[in-house]
Short mmCIF file of C-alpha atoms and ligand atoms in Angstrom, two decimals:
data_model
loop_
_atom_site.label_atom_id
_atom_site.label_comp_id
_atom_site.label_asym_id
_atom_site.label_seq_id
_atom_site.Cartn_x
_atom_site.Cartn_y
_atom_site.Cartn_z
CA UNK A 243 0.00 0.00 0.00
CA UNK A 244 1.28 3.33 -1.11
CA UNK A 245 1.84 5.98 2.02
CA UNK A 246 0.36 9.42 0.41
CA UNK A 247 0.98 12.30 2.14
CA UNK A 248 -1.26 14.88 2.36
CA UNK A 249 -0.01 18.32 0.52
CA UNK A 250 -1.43 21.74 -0.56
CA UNK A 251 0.99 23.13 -2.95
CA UNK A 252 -0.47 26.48 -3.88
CA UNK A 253 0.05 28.62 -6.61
CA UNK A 254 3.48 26.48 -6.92
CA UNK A 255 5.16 25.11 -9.98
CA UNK A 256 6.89 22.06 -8.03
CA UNK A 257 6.55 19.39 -9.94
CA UNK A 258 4.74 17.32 -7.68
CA UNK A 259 5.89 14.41 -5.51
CA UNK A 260 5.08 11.12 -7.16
CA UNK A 261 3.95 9.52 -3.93
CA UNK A 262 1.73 12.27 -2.56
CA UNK A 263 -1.48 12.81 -3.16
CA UNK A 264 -1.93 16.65 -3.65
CA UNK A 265 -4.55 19.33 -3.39
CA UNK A 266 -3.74 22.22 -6.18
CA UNK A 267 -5.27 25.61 -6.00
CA UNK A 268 -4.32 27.27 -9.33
CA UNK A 269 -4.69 30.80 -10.89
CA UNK A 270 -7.04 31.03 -13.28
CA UNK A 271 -4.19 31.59 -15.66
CA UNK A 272 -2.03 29.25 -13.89
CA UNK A 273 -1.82 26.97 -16.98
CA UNK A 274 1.67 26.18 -16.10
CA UNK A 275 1.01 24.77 -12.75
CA UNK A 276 -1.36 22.72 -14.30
CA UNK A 277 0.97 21.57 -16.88
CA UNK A 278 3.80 20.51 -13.99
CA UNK A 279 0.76 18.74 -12.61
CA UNK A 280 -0.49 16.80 -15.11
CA UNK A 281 2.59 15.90 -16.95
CA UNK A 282 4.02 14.66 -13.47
CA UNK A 283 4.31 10.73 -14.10
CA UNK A 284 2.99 8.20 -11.43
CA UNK A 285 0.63 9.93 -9.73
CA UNK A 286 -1.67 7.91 -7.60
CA UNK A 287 -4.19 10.81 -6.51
CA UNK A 288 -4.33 14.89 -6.96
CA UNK A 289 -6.68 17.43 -6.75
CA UNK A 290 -6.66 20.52 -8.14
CA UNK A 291 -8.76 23.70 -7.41
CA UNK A 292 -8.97 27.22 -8.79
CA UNK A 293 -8.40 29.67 -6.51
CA UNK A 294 -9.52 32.57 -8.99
CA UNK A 295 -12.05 30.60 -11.67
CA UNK A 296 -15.23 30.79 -10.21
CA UNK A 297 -16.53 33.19 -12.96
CA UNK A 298 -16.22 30.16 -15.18
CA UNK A 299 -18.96 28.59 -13.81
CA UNK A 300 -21.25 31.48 -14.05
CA UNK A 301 -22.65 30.35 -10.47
CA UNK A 302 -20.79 33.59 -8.44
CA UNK A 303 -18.42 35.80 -8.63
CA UNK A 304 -17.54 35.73 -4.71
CA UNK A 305 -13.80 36.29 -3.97
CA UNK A 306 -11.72 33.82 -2.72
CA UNK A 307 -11.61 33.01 1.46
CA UNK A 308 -8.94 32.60 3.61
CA UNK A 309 -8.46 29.08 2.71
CA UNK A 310 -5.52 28.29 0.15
CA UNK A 311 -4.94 31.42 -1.26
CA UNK A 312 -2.01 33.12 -1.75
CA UNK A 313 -0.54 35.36 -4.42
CA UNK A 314 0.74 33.26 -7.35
CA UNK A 315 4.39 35.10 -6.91
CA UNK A 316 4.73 33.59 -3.61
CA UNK A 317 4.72 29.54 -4.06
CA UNK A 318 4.40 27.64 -0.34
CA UNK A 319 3.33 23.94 0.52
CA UNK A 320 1.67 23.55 3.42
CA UNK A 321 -0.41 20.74 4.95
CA UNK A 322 -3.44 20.11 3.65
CA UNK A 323 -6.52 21.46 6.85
CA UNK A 324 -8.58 17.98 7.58
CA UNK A 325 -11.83 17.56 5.85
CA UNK A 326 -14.12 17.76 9.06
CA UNK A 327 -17.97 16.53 9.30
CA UNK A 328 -20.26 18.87 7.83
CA UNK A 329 -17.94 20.47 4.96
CA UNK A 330 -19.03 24.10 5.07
CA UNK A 331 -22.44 23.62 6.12
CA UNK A 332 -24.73 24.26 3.32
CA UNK A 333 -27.24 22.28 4.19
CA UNK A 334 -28.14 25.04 6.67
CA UNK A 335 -31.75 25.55 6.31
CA UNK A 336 -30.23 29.85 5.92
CA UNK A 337 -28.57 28.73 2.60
CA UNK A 338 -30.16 30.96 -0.08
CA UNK A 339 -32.17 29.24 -3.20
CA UNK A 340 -30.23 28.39 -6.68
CA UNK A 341 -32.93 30.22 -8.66
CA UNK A 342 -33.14 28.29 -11.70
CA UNK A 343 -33.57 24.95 -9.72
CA UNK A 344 -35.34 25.67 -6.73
CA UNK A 345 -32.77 24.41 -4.50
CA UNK A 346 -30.64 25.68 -1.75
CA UNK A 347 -27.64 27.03 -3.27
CA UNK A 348 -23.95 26.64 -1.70
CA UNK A 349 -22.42 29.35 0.19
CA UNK A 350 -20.15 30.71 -2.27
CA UNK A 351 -17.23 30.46 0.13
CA UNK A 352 -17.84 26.56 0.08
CA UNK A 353 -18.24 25.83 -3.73
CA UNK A 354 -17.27 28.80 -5.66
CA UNK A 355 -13.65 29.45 -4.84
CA UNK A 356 -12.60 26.39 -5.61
CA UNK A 357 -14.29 25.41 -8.84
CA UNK A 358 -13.33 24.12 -11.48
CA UNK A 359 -11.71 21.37 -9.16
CA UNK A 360 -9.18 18.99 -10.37
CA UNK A 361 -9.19 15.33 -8.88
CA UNK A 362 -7.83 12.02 -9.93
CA UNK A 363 -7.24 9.26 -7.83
CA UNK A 364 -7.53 5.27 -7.94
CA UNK A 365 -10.78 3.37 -8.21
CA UNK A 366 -11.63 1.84 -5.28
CA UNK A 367 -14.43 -0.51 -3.69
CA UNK A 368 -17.42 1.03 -1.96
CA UNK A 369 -20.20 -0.85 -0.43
CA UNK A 370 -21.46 -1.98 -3.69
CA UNK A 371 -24.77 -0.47 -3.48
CA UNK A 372 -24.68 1.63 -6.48
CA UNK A 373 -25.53 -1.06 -9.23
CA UNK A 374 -27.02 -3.48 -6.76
CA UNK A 375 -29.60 -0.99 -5.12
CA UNK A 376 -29.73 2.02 -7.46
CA UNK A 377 -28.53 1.27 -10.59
CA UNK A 378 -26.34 3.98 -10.93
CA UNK A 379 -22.58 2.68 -10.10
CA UNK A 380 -20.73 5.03 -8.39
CA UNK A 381 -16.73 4.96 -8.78
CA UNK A 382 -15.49 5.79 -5.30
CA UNK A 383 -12.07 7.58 -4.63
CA UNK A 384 -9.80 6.16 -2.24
CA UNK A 385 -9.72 8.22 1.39
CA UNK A 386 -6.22 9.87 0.73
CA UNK A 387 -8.31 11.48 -2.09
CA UNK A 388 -11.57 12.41 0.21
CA UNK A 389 -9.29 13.49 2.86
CA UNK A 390 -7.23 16.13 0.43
CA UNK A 391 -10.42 18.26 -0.69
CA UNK A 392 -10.50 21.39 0.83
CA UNK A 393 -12.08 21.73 4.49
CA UNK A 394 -14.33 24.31 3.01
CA UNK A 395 -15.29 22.55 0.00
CA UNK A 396 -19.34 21.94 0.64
CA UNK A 397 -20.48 18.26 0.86
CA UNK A 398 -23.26 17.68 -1.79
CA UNK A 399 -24.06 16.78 -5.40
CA UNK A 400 -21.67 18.34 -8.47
CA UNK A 401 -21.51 17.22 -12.07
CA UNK A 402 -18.57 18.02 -14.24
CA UNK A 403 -16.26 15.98 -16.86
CA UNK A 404 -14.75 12.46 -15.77
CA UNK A 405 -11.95 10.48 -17.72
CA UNK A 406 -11.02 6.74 -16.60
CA UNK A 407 -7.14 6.97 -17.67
CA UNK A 408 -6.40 8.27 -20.86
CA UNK A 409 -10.13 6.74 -22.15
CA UNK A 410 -12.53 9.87 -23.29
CA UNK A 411 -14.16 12.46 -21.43
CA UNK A 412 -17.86 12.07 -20.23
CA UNK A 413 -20.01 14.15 -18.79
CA UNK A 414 -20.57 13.07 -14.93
CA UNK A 415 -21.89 13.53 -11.59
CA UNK A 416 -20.53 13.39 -7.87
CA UNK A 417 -21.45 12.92 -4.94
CA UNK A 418 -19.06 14.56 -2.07
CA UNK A 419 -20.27 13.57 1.63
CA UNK A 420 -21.84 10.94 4.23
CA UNK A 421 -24.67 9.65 2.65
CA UNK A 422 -27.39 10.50 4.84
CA UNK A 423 -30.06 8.29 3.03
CA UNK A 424 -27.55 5.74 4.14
CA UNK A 425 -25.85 7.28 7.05
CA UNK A 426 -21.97 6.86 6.36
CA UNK A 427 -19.53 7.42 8.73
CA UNK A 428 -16.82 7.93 6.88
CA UNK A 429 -16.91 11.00 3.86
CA UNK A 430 -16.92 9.82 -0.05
CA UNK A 431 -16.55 10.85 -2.96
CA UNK A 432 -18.13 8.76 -5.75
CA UNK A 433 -18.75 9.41 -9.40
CA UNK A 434 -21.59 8.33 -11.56
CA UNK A 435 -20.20 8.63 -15.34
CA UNK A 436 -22.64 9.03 -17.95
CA UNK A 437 -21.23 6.70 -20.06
CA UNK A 438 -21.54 2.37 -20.63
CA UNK A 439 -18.39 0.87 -19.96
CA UNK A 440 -17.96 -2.49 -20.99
CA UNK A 441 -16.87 -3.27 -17.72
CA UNK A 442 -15.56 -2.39 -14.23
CA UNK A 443 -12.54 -0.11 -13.40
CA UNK A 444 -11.49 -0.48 -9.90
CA UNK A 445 -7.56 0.17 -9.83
CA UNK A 446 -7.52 2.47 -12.37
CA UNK A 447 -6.87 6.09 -12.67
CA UNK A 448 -10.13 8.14 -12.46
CA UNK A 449 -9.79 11.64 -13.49
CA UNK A 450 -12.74 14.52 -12.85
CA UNK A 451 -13.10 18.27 -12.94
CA UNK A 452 -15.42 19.30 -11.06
CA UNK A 453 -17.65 22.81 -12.59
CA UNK A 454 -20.71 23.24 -10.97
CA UNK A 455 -22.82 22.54 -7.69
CA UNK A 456 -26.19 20.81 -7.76
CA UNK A 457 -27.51 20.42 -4.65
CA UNK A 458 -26.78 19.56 -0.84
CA UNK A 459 -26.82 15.41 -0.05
CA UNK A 460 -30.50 14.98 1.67
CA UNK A 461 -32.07 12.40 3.12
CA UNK A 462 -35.09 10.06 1.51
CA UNK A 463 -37.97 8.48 2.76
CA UNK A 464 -37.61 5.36 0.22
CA UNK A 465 -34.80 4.30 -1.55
CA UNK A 466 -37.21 5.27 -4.66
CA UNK A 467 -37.04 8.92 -3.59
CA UNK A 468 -32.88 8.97 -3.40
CA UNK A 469 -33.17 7.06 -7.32
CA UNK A 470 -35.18 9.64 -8.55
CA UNK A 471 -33.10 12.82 -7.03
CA UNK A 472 -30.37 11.24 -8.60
CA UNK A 473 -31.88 10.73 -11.54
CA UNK A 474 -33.00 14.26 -12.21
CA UNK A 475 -29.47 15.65 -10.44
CA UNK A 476 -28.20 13.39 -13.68
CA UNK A 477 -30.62 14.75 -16.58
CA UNK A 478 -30.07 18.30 -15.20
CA UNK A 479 -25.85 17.81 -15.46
CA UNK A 480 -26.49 16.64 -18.77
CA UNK A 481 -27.93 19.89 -19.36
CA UNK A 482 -25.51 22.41 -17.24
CA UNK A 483 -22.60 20.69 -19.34
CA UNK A 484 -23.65 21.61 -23.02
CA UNK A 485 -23.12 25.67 -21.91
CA UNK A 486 -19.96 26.99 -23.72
CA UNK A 487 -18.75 27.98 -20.28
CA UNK A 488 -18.42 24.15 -19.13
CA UNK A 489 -17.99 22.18 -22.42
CA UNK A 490 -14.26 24.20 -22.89
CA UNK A 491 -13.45 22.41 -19.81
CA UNK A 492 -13.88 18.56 -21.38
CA UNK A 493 -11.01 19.94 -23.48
CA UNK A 494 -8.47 20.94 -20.59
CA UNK A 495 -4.74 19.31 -20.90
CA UNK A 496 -5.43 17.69 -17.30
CA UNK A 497 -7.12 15.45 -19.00
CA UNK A 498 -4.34 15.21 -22.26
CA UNK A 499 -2.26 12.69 -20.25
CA UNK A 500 -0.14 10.03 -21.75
CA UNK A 501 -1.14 6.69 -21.68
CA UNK A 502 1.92 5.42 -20.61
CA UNK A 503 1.90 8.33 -17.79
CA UNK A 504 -0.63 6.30 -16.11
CA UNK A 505 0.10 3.94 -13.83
CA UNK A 506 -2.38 2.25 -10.93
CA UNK A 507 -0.30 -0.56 -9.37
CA UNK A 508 -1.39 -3.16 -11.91
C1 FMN B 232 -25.76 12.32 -8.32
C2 FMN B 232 -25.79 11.65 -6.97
C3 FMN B 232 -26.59 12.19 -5.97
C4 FMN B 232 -26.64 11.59 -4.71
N1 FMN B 232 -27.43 12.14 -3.74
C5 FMN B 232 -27.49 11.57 -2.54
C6 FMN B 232 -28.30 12.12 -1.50
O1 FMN B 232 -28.93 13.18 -1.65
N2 FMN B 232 -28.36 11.47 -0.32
C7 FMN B 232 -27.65 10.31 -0.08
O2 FMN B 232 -27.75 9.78 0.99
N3 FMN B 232 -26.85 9.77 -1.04
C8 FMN B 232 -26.75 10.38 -2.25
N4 FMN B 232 -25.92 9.86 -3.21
C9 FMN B 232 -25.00 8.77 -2.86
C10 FMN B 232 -25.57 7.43 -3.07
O3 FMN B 232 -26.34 7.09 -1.95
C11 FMN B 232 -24.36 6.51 -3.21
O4 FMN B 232 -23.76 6.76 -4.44
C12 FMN B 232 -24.73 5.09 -3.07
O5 FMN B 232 -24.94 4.86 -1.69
C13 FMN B 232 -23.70 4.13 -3.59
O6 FMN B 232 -22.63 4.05 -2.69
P1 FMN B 232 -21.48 2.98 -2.91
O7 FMN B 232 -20.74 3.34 -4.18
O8 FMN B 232 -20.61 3.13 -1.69
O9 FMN B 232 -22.07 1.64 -3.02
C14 FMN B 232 -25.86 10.43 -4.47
C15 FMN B 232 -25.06 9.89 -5.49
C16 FMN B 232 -25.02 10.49 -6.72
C17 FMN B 232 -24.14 9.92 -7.80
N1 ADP B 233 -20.92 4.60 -15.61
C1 ADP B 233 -20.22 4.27 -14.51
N2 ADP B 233 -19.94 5.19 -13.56
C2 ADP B 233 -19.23 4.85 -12.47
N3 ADP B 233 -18.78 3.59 -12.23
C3 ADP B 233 -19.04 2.63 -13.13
C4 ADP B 233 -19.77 2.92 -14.31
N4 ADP B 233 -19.88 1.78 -15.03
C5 ADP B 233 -19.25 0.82 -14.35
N5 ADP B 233 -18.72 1.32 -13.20
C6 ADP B 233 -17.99 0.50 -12.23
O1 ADP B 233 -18.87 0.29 -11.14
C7 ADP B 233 -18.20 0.58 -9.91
C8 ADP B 233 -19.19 1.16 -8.94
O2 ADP B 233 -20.23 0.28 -8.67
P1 ADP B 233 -20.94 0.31 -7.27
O3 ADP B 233 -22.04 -0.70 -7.33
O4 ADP B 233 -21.30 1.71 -6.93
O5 ADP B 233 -19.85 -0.26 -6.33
P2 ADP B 233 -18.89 0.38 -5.24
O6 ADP B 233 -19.72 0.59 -4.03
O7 ADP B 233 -17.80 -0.63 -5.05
O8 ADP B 233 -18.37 1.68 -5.79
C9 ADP B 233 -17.11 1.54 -10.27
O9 ADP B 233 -16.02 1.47 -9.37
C10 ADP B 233 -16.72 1.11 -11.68
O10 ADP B 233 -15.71 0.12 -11.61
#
């Protein structure tokens, strides 16, 4: 088992540590940190965030909090803040309503400032529910991953672009939190990809970039209830994705990675 260490590496242009698995916050015309970020070979998990890109997903133009910002001229690593219960709270009944779905919206602290987000990380096992009890599999990322996202990145449903290695880009949704329907004690993060694979992917490189916020997780009365939310959170991703302002994203180089820059153990 690998030992990844947790790191925030802000702003920097470090090529990144092969064995760590890394939260990014880049300028929104940071290309170049992306670039020594995605063309770093061997890495087992990363996450990226955008510090300054929030106007890309049209959701808010809120300026970056306290959390992992710092001036791009000034590079620092510095551990990565746990991920604690509760993310940044938006399922606080005060959260105000996303207007075109009816839904309480994140506070812009918890989502915006960090979107798009950049996240790859191995496949691994969840409890199997997703095709047994929903039908809608769920590709979960390993807790190194979970544990990397920012502390003030709100729990709840997104939908972005997802990549299993080098294979194409689909449109997807994720889920980031404890399941209430199915009270977890431990925090996920698990991707449904709009796409049919042939066939199951645990141990290999999942990529996503994460551009917009649904909806907080809630809780169901009937397992029929949860299908259904997820259903709709999936039709209205579908949707959110065809704007100019996210489709440019399917096309970002951190998803342009080598084939034989992948590696997941096998
Ligand atoms: C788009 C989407 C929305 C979800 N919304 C909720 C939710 O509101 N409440 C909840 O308890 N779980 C929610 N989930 C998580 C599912 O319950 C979870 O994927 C399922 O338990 C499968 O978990 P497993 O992969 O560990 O088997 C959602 C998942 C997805 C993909
Ligand atoms: N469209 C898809 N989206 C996500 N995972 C998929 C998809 N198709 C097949 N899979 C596979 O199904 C697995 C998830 O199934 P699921 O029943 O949720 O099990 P688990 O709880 O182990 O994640 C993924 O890890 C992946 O290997």
């Amino acid at each position: 088992m690998r030992r990844l260490a947790a790191l925030c590496e802000l702003g920097s242009s470090r090529p990144a540590d092969p064995l760590r698995s890394a939260c990014r916050a880049r300028p929104s015309a940071g290309a170049a940190a992306l670039r020594a970020q995605t063309q770093s070979p061997n890495r087992p998990a990363a996450c990226i965030g955008s510090a300054a890109a929030q106007t890309r997903s049209g959701l808010s133009s809120a300026p970056p909090g306290p959390l992992c910002t710092r001036p791009p001229d000034r590079p620092s690593s510095r551990p990565c803040p746990p991920a604690g219960p509760g993310g940044a709270g938006i399922t606080s009944t005060a959260a105000p309503q996303d207007a075109r779905i009816g839904l309480p919206a994140p506070r812009a602290d918890g989502v915006m400032r960090h979107l798009p987000y950049f996240c790859r990380g191995e496949v691994v096992r969840g409890f199997g529910r997703g095709s047994k009890q929903l039908g809608i599999p769920t590709a979960n990322f390993p807790e190194q991953v979970v544990d990397n996202l920012p502390a003030d990145l709100s729990t709840g449903i997104y939908y972005g672009w997802a990549s299993v290695g080098s294979g194409d880009v689909h449109k997807m949704v994720v889920s980031i939190g404890w399941n209430p329907y199915y009270k977890n004690t431990k925090k996920s993060m698990e991707t449904h990809i709009m796409h049919t694979f042939k066939e199951d992917f645990y141990g290999e490189i999942l990529n996503v970039a994460i551009v917009g916020y649904l909806r907080p997780e809630r809780n169901f009365d009937s397992l029929e209830s949860l299908i259904s939310a997820i259903h709709g959170d999936i039709e209205e991703a579908k949707k959110r994705l065809d704007l100019p302002e996210h489709l440019k994203l399917k096309e970002d180089s951190f998803f342009q990675v080598a084939k034989s820059k992948i590696m997941n153990g096998h």
